[in-house]
mmCIF file of C-alpha atoms and ligand atoms in Angstrom:
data_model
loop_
_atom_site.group_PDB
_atom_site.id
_atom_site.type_symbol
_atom_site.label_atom_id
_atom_site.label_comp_id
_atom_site.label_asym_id
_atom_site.label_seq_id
_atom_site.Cartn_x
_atom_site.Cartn_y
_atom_site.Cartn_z
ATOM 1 C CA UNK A 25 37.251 1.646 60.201
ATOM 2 C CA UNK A 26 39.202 0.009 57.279
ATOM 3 C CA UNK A 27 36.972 -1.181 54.506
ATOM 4 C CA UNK A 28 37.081 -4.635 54.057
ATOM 5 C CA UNK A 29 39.025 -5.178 50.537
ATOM 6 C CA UNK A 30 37.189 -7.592 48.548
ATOM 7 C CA UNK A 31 40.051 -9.002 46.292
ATOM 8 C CA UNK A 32 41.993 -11.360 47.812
ATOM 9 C CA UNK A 33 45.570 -10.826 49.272
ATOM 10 C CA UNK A 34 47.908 -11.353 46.764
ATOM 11 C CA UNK A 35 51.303 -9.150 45.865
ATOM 12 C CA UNK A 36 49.160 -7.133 43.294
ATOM 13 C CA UNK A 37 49.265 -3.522 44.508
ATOM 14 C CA UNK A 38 45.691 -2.744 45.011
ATOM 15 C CA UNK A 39 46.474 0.213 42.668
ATOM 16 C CA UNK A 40 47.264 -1.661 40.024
ATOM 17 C CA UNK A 41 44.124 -2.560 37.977
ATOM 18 C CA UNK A 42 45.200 -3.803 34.303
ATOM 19 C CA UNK A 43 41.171 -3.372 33.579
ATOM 20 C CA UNK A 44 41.230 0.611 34.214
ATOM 21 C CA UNK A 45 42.307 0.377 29.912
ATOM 22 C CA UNK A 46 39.822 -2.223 29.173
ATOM 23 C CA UNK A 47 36.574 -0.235 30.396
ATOM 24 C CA UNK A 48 35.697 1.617 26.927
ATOM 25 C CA UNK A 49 36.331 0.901 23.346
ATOM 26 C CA UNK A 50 37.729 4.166 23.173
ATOM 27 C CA UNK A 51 40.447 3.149 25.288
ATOM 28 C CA UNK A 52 40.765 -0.137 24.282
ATOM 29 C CA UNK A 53 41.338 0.601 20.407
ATOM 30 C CA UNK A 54 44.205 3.561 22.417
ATOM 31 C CA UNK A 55 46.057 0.797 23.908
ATOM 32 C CA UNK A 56 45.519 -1.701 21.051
ATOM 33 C CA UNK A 57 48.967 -3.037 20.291
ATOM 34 C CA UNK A 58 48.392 -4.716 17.121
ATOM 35 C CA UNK A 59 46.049 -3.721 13.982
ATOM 36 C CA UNK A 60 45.629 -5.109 10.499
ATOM 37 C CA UNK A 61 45.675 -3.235 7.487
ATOM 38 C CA UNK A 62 44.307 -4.242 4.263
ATOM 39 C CA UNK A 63 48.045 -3.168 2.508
ATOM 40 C CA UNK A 64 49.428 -6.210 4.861
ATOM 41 C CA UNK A 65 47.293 -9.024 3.104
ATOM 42 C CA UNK A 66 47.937 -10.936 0.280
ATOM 43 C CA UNK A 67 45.050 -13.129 -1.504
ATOM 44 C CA UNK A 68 45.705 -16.539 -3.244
ATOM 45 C CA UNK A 69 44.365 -16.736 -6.806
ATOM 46 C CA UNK A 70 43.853 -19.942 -8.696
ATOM 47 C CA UNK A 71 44.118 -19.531 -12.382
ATOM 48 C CA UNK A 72 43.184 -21.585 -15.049
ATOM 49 C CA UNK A 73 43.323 -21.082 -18.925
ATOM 50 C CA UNK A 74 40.582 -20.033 -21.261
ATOM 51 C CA UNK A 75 38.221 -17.250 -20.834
ATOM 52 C CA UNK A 76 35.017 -16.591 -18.892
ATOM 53 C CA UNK A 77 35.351 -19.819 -16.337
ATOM 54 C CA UNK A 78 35.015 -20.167 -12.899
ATOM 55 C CA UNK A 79 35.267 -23.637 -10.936
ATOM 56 C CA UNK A 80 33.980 -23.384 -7.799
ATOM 57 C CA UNK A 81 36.800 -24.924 -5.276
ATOM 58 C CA UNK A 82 34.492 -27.235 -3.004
ATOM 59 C CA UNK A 83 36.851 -27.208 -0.273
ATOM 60 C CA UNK A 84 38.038 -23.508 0.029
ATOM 61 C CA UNK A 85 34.583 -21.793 0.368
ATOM 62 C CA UNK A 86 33.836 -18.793 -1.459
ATOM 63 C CA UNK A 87 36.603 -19.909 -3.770
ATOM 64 C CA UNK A 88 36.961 -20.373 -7.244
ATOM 65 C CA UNK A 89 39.652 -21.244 -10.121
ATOM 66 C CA UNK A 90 39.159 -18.564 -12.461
ATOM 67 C CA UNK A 91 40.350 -17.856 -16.426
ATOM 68 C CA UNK A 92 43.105 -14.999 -16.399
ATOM 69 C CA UNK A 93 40.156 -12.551 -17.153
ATOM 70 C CA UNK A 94 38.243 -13.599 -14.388
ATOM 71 C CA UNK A 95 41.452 -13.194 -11.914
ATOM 72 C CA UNK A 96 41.702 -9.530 -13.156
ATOM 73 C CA UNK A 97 38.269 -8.788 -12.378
ATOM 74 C CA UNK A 98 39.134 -10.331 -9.125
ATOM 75 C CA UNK A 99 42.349 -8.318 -9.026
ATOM 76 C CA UNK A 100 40.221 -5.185 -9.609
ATOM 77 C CA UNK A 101 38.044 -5.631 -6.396
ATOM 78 C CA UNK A 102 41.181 -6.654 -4.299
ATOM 79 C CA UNK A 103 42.928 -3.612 -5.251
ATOM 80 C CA UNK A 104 39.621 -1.212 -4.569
ATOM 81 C CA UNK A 105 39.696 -2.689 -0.970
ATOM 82 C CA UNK A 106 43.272 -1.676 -0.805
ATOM 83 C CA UNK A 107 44.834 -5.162 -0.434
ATOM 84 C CA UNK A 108 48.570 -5.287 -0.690
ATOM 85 C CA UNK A 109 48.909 -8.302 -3.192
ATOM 86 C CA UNK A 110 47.842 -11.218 -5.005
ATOM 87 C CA UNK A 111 49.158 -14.443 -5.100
ATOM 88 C CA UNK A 112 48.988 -16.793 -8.026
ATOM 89 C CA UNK A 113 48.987 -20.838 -8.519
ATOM 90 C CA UNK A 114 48.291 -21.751 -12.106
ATOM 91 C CA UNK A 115 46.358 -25.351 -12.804
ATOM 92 C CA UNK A 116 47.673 -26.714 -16.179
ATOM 93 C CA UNK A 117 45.400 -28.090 -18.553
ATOM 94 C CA UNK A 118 48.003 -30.828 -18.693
ATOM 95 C CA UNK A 119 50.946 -31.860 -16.421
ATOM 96 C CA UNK A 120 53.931 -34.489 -17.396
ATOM 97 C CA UNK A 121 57.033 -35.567 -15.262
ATOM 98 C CA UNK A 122 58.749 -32.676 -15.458
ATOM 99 C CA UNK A 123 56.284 -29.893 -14.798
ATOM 100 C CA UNK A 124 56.999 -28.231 -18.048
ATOM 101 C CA UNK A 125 53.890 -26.184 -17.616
ATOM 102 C CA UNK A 126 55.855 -24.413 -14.937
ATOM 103 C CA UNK A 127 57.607 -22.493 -16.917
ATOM 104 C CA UNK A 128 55.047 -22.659 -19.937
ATOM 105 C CA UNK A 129 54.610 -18.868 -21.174
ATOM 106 C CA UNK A 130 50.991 -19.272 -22.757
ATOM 107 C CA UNK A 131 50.260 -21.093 -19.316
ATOM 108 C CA UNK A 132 47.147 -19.554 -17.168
ATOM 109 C CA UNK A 133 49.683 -17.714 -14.881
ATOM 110 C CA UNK A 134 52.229 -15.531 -17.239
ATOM 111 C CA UNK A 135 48.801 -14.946 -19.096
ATOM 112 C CA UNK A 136 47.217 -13.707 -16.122
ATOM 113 C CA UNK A 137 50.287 -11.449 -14.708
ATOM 114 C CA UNK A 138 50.471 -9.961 -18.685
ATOM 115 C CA UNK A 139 46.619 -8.808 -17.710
ATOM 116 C CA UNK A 140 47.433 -7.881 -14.589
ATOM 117 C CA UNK A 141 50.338 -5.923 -15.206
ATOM 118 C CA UNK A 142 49.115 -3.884 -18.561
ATOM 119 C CA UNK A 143 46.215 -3.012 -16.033
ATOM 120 C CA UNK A 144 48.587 -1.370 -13.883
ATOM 121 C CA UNK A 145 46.633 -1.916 -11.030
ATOM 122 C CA UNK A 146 47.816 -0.837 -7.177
ATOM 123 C CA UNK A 147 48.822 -4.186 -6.128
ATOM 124 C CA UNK A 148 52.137 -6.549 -5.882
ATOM 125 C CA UNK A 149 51.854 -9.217 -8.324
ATOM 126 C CA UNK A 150 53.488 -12.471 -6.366
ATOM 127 C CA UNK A 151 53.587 -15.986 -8.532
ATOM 128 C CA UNK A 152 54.152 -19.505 -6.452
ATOM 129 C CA UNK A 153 56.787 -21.198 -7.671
ATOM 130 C CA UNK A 154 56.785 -24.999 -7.477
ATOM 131 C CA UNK A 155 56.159 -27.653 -9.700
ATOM 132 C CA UNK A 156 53.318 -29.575 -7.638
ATOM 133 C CA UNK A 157 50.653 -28.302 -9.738
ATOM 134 C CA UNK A 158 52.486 -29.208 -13.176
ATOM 135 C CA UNK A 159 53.473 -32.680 -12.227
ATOM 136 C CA UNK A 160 51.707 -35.935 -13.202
ATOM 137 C CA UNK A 161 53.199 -37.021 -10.102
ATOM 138 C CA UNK A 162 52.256 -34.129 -7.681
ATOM 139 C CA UNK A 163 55.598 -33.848 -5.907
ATOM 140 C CA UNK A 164 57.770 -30.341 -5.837
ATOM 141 C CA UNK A 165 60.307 -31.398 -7.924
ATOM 142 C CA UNK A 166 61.122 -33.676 -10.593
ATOM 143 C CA UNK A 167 62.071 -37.624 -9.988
ATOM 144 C CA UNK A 168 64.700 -39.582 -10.071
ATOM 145 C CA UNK A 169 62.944 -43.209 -9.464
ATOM 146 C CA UNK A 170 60.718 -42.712 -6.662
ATOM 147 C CA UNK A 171 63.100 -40.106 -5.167
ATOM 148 C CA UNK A 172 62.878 -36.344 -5.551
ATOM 149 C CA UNK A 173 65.969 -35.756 -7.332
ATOM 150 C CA UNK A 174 66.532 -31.764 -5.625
ATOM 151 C CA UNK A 175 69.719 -30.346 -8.034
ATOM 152 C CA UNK A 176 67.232 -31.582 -10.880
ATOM 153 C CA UNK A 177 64.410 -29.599 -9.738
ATOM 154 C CA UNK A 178 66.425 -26.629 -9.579
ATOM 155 C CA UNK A 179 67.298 -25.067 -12.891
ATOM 156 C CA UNK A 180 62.845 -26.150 -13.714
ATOM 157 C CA UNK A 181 62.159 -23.838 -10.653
ATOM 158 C CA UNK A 182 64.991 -21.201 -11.985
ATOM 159 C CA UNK A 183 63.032 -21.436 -15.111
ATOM 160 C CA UNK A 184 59.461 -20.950 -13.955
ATOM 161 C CA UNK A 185 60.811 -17.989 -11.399
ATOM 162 C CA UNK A 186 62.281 -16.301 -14.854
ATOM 163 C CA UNK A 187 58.721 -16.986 -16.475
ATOM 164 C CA UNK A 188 56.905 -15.193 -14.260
ATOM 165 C CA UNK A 189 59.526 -12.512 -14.210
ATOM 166 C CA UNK A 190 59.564 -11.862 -17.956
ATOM 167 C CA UNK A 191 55.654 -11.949 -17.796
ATOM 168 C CA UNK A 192 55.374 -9.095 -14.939
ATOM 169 C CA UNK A 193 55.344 -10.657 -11.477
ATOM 170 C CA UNK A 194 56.967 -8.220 -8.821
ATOM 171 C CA UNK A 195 57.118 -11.173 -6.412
ATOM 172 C CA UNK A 196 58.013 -15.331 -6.956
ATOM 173 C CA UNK A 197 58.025 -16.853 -4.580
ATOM 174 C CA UNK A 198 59.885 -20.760 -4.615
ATOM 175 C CA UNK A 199 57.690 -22.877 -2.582
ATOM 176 C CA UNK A 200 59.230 -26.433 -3.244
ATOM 177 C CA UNK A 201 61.645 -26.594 -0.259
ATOM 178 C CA UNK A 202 64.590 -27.562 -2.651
ATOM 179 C CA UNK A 203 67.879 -26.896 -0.878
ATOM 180 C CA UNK A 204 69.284 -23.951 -3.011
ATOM 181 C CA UNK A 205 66.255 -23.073 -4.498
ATOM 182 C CA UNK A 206 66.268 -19.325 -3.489
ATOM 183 C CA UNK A 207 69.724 -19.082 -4.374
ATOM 184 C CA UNK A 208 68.877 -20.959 -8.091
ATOM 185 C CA UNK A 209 65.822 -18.226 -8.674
ATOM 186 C CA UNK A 210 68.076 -15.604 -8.028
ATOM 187 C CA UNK A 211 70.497 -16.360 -10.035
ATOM 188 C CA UNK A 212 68.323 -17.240 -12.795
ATOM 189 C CA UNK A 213 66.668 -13.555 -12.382
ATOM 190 C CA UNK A 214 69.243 -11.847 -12.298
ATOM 191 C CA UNK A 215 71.059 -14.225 -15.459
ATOM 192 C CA UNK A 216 68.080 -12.757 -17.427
ATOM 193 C CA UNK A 217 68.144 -8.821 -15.821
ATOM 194 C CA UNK A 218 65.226 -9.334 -13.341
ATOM 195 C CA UNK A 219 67.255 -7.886 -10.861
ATOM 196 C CA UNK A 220 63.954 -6.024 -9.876
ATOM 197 C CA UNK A 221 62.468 -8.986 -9.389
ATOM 198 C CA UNK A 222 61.579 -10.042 -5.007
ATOM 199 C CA UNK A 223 61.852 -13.415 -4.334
ATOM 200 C CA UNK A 224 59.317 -14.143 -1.000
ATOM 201 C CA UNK A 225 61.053 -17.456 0.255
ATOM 202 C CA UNK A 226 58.463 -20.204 1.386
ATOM 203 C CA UNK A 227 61.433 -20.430 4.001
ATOM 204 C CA UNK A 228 59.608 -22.437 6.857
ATOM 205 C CA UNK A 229 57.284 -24.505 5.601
ATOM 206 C CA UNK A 230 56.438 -27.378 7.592
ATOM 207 C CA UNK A 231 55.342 -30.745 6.215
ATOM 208 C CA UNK A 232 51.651 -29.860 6.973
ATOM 209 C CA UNK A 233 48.316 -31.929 7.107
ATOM 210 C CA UNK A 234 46.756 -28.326 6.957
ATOM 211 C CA UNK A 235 47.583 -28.330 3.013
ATOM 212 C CA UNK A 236 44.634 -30.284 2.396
ATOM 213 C CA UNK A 237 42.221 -28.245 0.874
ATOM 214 C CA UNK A 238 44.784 -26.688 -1.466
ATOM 215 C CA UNK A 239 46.002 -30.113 -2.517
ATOM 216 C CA UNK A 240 42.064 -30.317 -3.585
ATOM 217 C CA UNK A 241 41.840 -26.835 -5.421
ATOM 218 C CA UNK A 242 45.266 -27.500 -7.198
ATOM 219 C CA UNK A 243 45.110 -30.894 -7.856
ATOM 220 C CA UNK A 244 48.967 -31.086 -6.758
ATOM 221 C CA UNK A 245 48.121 -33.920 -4.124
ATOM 222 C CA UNK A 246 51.443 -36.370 -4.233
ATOM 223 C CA UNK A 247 50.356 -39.934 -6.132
ATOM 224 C CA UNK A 248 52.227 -41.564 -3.931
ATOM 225 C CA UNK A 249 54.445 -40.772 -0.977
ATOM 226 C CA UNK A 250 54.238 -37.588 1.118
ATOM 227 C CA UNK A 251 56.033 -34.187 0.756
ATOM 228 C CA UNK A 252 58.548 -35.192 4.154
ATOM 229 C CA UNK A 253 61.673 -35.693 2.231
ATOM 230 C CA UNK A 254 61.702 -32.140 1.174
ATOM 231 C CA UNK A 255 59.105 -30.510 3.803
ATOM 232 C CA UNK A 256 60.037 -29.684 7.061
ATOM 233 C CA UNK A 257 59.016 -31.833 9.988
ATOM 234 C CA UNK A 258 56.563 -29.139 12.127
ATOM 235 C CA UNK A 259 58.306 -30.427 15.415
ATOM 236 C CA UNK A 260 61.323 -28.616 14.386
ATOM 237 C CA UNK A 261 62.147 -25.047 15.465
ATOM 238 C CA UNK A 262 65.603 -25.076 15.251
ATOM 239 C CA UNK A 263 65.630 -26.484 11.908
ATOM 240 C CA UNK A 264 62.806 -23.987 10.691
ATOM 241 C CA UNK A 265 65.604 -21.227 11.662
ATOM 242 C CA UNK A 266 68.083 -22.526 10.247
ATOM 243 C CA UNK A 267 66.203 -22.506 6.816
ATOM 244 C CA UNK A 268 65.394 -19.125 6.953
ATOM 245 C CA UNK A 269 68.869 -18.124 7.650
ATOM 246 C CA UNK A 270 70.148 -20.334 4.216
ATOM 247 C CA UNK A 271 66.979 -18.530 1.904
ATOM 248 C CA UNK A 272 68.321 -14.713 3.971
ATOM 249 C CA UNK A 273 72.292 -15.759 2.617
ATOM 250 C CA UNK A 274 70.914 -17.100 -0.262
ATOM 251 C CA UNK A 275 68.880 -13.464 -0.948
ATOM 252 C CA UNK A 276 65.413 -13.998 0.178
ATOM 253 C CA UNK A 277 63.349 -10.520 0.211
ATOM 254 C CA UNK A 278 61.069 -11.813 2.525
ATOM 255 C CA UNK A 279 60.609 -14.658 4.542
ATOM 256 C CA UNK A 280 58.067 -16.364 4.859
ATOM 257 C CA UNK A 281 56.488 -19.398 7.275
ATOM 258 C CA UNK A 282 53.614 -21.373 7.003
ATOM 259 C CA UNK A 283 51.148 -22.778 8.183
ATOM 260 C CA UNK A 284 50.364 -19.061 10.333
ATOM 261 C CA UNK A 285 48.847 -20.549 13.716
ATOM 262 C CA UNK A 286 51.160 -23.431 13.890
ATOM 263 C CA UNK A 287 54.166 -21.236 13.178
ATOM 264 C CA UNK A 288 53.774 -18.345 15.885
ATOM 265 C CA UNK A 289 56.894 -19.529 18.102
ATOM 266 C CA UNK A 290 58.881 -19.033 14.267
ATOM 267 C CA UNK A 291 57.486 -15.563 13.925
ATOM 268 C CA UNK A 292 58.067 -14.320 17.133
ATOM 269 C CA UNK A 293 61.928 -15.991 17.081
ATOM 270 C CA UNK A 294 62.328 -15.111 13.466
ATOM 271 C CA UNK A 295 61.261 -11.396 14.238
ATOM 272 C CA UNK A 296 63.927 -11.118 16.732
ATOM 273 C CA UNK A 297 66.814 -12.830 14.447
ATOM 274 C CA UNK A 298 66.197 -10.911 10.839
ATOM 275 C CA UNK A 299 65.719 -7.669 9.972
ATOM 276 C CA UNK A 300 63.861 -8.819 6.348
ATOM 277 C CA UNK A 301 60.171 -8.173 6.000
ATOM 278 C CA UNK A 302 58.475 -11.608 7.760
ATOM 279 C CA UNK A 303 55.294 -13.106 6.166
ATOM 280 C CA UNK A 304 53.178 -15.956 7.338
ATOM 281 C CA UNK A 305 50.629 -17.743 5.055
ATOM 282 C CA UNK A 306 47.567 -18.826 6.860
ATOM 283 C CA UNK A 307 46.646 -21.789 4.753
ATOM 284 C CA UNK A 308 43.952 -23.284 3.206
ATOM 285 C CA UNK A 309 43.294 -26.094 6.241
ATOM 286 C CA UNK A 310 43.368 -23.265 8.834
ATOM 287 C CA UNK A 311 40.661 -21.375 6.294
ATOM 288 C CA UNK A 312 38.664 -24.998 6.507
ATOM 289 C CA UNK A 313 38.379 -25.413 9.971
ATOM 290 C CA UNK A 314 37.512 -21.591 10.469
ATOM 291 C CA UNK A 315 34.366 -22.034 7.428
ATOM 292 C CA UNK A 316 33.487 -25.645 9.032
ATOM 293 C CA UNK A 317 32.896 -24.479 12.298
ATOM 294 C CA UNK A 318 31.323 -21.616 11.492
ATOM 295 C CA UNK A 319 28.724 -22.807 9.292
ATOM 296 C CA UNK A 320 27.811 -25.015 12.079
ATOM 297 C CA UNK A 321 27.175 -21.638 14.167
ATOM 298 C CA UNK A 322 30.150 -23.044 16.419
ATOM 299 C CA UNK A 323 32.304 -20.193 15.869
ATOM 300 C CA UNK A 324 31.773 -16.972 15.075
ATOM 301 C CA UNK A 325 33.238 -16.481 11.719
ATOM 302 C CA UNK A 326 34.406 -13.011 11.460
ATOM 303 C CA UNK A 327 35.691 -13.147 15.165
ATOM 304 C CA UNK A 328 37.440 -15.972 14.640
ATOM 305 C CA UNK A 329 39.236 -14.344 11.183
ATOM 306 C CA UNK A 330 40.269 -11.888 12.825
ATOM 307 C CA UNK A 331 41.362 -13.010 15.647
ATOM 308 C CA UNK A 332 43.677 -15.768 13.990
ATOM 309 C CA UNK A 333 45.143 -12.802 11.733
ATOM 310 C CA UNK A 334 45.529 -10.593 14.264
ATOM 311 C CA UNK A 335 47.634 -13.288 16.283
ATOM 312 C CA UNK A 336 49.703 -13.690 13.255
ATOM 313 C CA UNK A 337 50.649 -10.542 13.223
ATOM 314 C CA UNK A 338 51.474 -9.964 16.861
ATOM 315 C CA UNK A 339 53.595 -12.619 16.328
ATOM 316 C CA UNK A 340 55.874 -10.919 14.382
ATOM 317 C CA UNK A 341 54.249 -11.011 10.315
ATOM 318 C CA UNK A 342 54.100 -8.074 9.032
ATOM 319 C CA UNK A 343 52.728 -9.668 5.617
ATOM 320 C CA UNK A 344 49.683 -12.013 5.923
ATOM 321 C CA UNK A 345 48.782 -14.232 2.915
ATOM 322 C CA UNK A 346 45.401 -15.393 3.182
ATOM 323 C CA UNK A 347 42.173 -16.726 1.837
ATOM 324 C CA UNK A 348 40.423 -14.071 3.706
ATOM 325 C CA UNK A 349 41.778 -10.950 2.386
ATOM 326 C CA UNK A 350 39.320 -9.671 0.335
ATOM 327 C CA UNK A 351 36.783 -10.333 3.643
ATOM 328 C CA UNK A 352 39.078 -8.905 6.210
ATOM 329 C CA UNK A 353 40.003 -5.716 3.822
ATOM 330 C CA UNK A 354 36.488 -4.735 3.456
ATOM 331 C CA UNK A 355 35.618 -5.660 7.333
ATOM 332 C CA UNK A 356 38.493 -2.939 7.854
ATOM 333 C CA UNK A 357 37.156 -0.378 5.546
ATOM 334 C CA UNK A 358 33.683 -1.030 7.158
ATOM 335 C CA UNK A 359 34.883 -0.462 10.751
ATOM 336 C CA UNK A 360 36.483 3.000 9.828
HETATM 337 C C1 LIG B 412 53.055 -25.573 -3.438
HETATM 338 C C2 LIG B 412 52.268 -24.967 -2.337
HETATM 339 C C3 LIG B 412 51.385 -25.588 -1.437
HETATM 340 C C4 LIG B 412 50.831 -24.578 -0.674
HETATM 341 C C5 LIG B 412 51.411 -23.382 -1.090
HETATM 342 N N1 LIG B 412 52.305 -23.659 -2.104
HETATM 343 C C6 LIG B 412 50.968 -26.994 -1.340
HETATM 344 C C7 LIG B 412 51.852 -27.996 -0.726
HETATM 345 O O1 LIG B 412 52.968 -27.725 -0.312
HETATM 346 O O2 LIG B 412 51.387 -29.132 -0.703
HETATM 347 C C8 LIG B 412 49.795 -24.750 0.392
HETATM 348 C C9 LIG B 412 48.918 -23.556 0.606
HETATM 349 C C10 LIG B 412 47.661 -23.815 1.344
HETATM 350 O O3 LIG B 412 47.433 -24.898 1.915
HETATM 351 O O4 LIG B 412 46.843 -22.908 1.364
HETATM 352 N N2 LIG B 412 54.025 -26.443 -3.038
#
């Protein structure tokens, strides 16, 4: 007599049982489709000037703003976990309307990518390029009354992308979401013979309330207004497409979106469009709510790191910036 079959009738085959790969982890890691490598990630680094100082960042946990020595130290670690890159954002010791510390050579972030550099360490060296953090005013770009003026801001972002250059970066990447500002770095670079010189476009970047916590560690929050005259609006697909194609014409190296979890529709449409290496920064508000949560024991931390990465990535990034790096690099050596 036929054995009653327990699972229902649906159009299934009864032969096909997705779980057959799921029942070891032997087979699970065979059939594993996507898997992080430390050489992927790239850490943010705050810098400051001086020597010997670190300033804890309250809201980016484990966090600090560190003198350029400090940064190489940090640099040094990064690069022993095998970490692909470092990303920098200088804080001024003084900002004016202009963000001429941009651009400043003796500021905390040529000084640190000189260290960096004559260290010759294993890593990319990638500097931010936007004048948020240099501006009394906090917005990307310079004014022009209460308006950011854009084909002002972009021979100051040409400059700071040339700075960074000259002092050793392999990467800058423009982050103000000037129209023409890839195309105004390049041409500055190469004006100067940094035609070496990668530009990583901040190509999709939505008009985030995930930037929080960096606004706090930077001290680049706007004093008045909001970043949505230059920022994308994150209901916007299309639009986010159409920017990347401008920074690809304009000569991006890499695109990038941000934030990562909000942007996975991007990576997965912008993997299919380009053929340029895609990067997604998971940002400091998606760090937040990951350390919140956890510390309440309502999350599993490291679960919930890698899991968010790892969705990144299956996306369609093949780079992932991210405060985590140096956590998920050595979580990576550990597991091998
Ligand atoms: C500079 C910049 C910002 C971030 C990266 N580059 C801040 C902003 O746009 O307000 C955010 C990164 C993060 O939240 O981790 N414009």
């Amino acid at each position: 007599m036929a054995k009653l079959i327990s699972r229902p009738a649906v159009k299934t085959p009864e032969a096909v049982r997705p779980r057959r790969l799921r029942s070891s982890p032997a087979l699970r890691a065979l059939v594993r489709e996507t898997r992080l490598h430390p050489a992927q990630l790239i850490a943010p680094l705050f810098v400051i000037g001086g020597r010997g100082r670190r300033h804890e960042i309250a809201s980016l946990k484990g966090h600090h703003r560190l003198t350029p020595d400090l940064a190489l130290q940090k640099a040094h670690e990064l690069a022993e976990l095998g970490v692909g890159g470092v990303l920098l954002f200088g804080i001024p010791d003084s900002k004016d309307a202009v963000g001429s510390g941009a651009d400043d050579r003796r500021g905390p972030v040529p000084e640190t990518l000189r260290l960096l550099r004559r260290e010759g360490l294993p890593i990319a060296l990638a500097a931010d390029v936007c004048l948020c953090e240099y501006t009394s005013h906090g917005h990307c770009g310079v004014l022009n009354g209460e308006k950011v003026d854009n084909d002002a801001s972009l021979p100051r972002l040409g400059a700071a992308g040339i700075a960074y250059a000259e002092a050793g970066a392999d990467i800058v990447g423009p982050s103000a979401m000037m129209d023409g500002q890839v195309a105004a770095v390049r041409s500055g670079l190469d004006g100067e013979g940094f035609i070496d010189t990668a530009i990583m476009a901040y190509a999709s970047k939505h008009a985030s309330t995930f930037y929080g916590p960096f606004r706090d560690a930077a001290g680049s929050t706007p004093s008045f207004g909001d970043r949505k005259s230059y920022q994308m609006d994150p209901a916007n697909a299309h639009e986010a497409l159409r920017e990347m194609q401008l920074d690809a014409d304009e000569g991006a190296d890499i695109l990038m979106v941000k934030p990562g979890l909000t942007s996975l529709d991007l990576l997965a449409r912008a993997r299919d469009r380009f053929d340029l290496p895609l990067a997604a920064y998971q940002v400091s508000g998606e760090a937040a709510m990951i350390e919140a949560a956890a510390e309440h024991g309502w999350i599993d931390r490291r679960g919930a790191i890698l899991e968010s990465i790892t969705a990144i990535v299956r996306a369609g990034a093949g780079i992932v910036i991210t405060y985590f790096a140096e956590d998920v690099a050595s979580w990576l050596h550990e597991a091998r």
